[in-house]
Short mmCIF file of C-alpha atoms in Angstrom, two decimals:
data_model
loop_
_atom_site.label_atom_id
_atom_site.label_comp_id
_atom_site.label_asym_id
_atom_site.label_seq_id
_atom_site.Cartn_x
_atom_site.Cartn_y
_atom_site.Cartn_z
CA UNK A 1 0.02 0.20 0.08
CA UNK A 2 1.40 3.40 -1.47
CA UNK A 3 0.60 6.63 -0.32
CA UNK A 4 0.32 9.30 2.71
CA UNK A 5 -0.30 7.62 6.04
CA UNK A 6 -3.20 10.01 7.90
CA UNK A 7 -2.42 10.95 11.23
CA UNK A 8 -5.42 10.85 13.39
CA UNK A 9 -4.63 12.75 16.05
CA UNK A 10 -5.14 15.82 13.46
CA UNK A 11 -8.03 15.31 12.62
CA UNK A 12 -11.13 17.33 14.13
CA UNK A 13 -13.83 15.08 14.85
CA UNK A 14 -16.60 17.54 15.88
CA UNK A 15 -16.15 18.98 12.24
CA UNK A 16 -16.57 15.61 10.60
CA UNK A 17 -19.40 15.01 12.99
CA UNK A 18 -21.25 17.77 11.48
CA UNK A 19 -19.98 16.97 7.71
CA UNK A 20 -22.12 13.08 8.13
CA UNK A 21 -25.32 11.97 9.24
CA UNK A 22 -27.04 8.83 10.64
CA UNK A 23 -29.58 8.56 7.37
CA UNK A 24 -28.04 10.23 4.41
CA UNK A 25 -31.14 9.53 1.84
CA UNK A 26 -32.55 12.44 4.53
CA UNK A 27 -30.38 14.99 2.88
CA UNK A 28 -31.42 17.17 0.25
CA UNK A 29 -27.94 16.69 -1.30
CA UNK A 30 -25.45 14.09 -2.85
CA UNK A 31 -23.58 13.20 1.05
CA UNK A 32 -20.25 11.48 -1.18
CA UNK A 33 -19.25 12.11 -4.07
CA UNK A 34 -20.70 8.41 -5.59
CA UNK A 35 -24.18 9.57 -4.83
CA UNK A 36 -26.62 10.62 -7.40
CA UNK A 37 -26.91 13.52 -8.81
CA UNK A 38 -30.18 15.52 -6.73
CA UNK A 39 -31.40 18.21 -8.77
CA UNK A 40 -34.46 20.52 -8.23
CA UNK A 41 -36.96 20.36 -10.76
CA UNK A 42 -38.25 23.38 -12.50
CA UNK A 43 -41.91 22.88 -11.91
CA UNK A 44 -43.01 25.74 -14.28
CA UNK A 45 -41.19 24.08 -17.13
CA UNK A 46 -43.03 20.25 -15.98
CA UNK A 47 -46.16 22.29 -15.84
CA UNK A 48 -45.38 23.81 -19.38
CA UNK A 49 -44.68 20.54 -20.89
CA UNK A 50 -47.90 18.90 -19.60
CA UNK A 51 -50.02 22.07 -20.23
CA UNK A 52 -48.54 21.43 -24.11
CA UNK A 53 -48.92 17.96 -24.25
CA UNK A 54 -52.53 18.40 -23.18
CA UNK A 55 -53.62 21.14 -25.66
CA UNK A 56 -52.21 18.49 -28.31
CA UNK A 57 -53.83 15.47 -27.05
CA UNK A 58 -57.35 17.58 -27.29
CA UNK A 59 -56.63 19.78 -30.36
CA UNK A 60 -56.28 15.99 -32.08
CA UNK A 61 -59.20 14.67 -30.43
CA UNK A 62 -61.58 18.43 -31.60
CA UNK A 63 -60.12 17.42 -35.06
CA UNK A 64 -61.51 14.38 -35.45
CA UNK A 65 -64.69 15.06 -33.56
CA UNK A 66 -64.86 17.84 -36.65
CA UNK A 67 -63.78 15.37 -39.35
CA UNK A 68 -67.16 13.23 -37.47
CA UNK A 69 -69.30 16.58 -37.59
CA UNK A 70 -68.09 17.17 -41.43
CA UNK A 71 -69.04 13.49 -42.40
CA UNK A 72 -72.29 13.73 -40.61
CA UNK A 73 -73.37 16.92 -42.61
CA UNK A 74 -72.50 15.20 -45.25
CA UNK A 75 -74.54 12.81 -45.26
CA UNK A 76 -77.54 14.85 -44.05
CA UNK A 77 -76.91 16.99 -47.39
CA UNK A 78 -76.99 13.71 -49.11
CA UNK A 79 -80.36 12.60 -47.76
CA UNK A 80 -82.06 16.10 -48.30
CA UNK A 81 -81.31 15.71 -51.65
CA UNK A 82 -82.66 12.94 -52.14
CA UNK A 83 -85.85 13.82 -49.92
CA UNK A 84 -85.85 16.88 -52.86
CA UNK A 85 -85.45 14.69 -56.01
CA UNK A 86 -87.86 11.91 -54.57
CA UNK A 87 -90.23 14.49 -54.31
CA UNK A 88 -90.12 15.75 -57.62
CA UNK A 89 -89.97 12.37 -59.03
CA UNK A 90 -93.21 11.55 -57.18
CA UNK A 91 -94.80 14.94 -58.58
CA UNK A 92 -93.29 14.34 -62.37
CA UNK A 93 -95.37 12.57 -65.27
CA UNK A 94 -94.55 7.97 -64.66
CA UNK A 95 -95.98 6.09 -67.43
CA UNK A 96 -94.79 2.72 -65.81
CA UNK A 97 -94.33 1.68 -62.56
CA UNK A 98 -90.90 2.16 -61.52
CA UNK A 99 -89.18 -0.76 -60.02
CA UNK A 100 -86.84 -1.05 -57.07
CA UNK A 101 -83.14 -1.03 -57.83
CA UNK A 102 -83.43 0.15 -61.32
CA UNK A 103 -82.05 2.80 -62.80
CA UNK A 104 -84.33 5.62 -64.92
CA UNK A 105 -83.95 9.37 -66.16
CA UNK A 106 -85.03 12.33 -65.04
CA UNK A 107 -86.12 14.95 -67.77
CA UNK A 108 -87.60 18.14 -67.82
CA UNK A 109 -89.89 19.23 -71.32
CA UNK A 110 -90.06 22.72 -72.56
CA UNK A 111 -92.71 24.05 -70.80
CA UNK A 112 -91.00 22.86 -67.44
CA UNK A 113 -93.10 19.64 -66.59
CA UNK A 114 -90.94 16.75 -65.66
CA UNK A 115 -90.82 13.09 -66.39
CA UNK A 116 -89.54 9.42 -65.84
CA UNK A 117 -88.03 7.52 -68.59
CA UNK A 118 -86.25 4.49 -69.12
CA UNK A 119 -84.07 5.68 -72.07
CA UNK A 120 -81.01 7.25 -71.00
CA UNK A 121 -80.18 11.23 -72.63
CA UNK A 122 -77.25 9.10 -74.81
CA UNK A 123 -79.74 6.65 -75.96
CA UNK A 124 -82.78 8.81 -77.40
CA UNK A 125 -82.64 9.17 -81.38
CA UNK A 126 -83.07 12.40 -83.20
CA UNK A 127 -86.24 12.98 -81.71
CA UNK A 128 -85.71 13.55 -77.78
CA UNK A 129 -88.81 14.67 -75.97
CA UNK A 130 -87.19 16.90 -73.65
CA UNK A 131 -85.30 20.22 -73.03
CA UNK A 132 -82.97 19.54 -70.29
CA UNK A 133 -81.56 16.17 -68.70
CA UNK A 134 -82.25 16.39 -64.42
CA UNK A 135 -81.03 13.39 -63.52
CA UNK A 136 -79.91 9.65 -63.44
CA UNK A 137 -81.61 7.64 -60.46
CA UNK A 138 -82.38 4.22 -58.99
CA UNK A 139 -85.17 3.40 -56.88
CA UNK A 140 -84.46 2.64 -53.42
CA UNK A 141 -86.07 0.32 -51.18
CA UNK A 142 -87.57 2.48 -48.55
CA UNK A 143 -88.77 4.34 -51.53
CA UNK A 144 -86.44 7.32 -52.15
CA UNK A 145 -84.46 7.87 -55.20
CA UNK A 146 -80.68 7.23 -55.20
CA UNK A 147 -78.91 9.90 -57.12
CA UNK A 148 -76.45 8.12 -60.06
CA UNK A 149 -75.61 11.18 -62.02
CA UNK A 150 -77.14 15.06 -62.50
CA UNK A 151 -76.80 16.94 -65.24
CA UNK A 152 -73.79 19.80 -64.42
#
């Protein structure tokens, strides 16, 4: 063993007693060089991170809810459009009994009267009996009409 010898008679035991403790785990600082670093936390930084994470999460959830609301609004508009077309079709002249899941065509004559036909706009010859093609529709089981295409 090499090194300096410690002269015990020169040690101030009272001073050393002040720098030690019976319960080192209760000290608010590291009590020897091998101890873990104890660093006070910045509570403002912790709170700031938590609030930022909370805002990020709630913003994401609000965006999902907004997207669901937009989807529901689009579905409501489609249903409303089906109702409007269905009402127009049931007021139109229909010379046949429409069958469920079959395609039909709604036209408007020069005088503004609507009529239904089984003939598509591209199937009419030179003698077309209509002024405006309104929509291609399909009769659904609930007796509303699905719009397959409209005159744009």
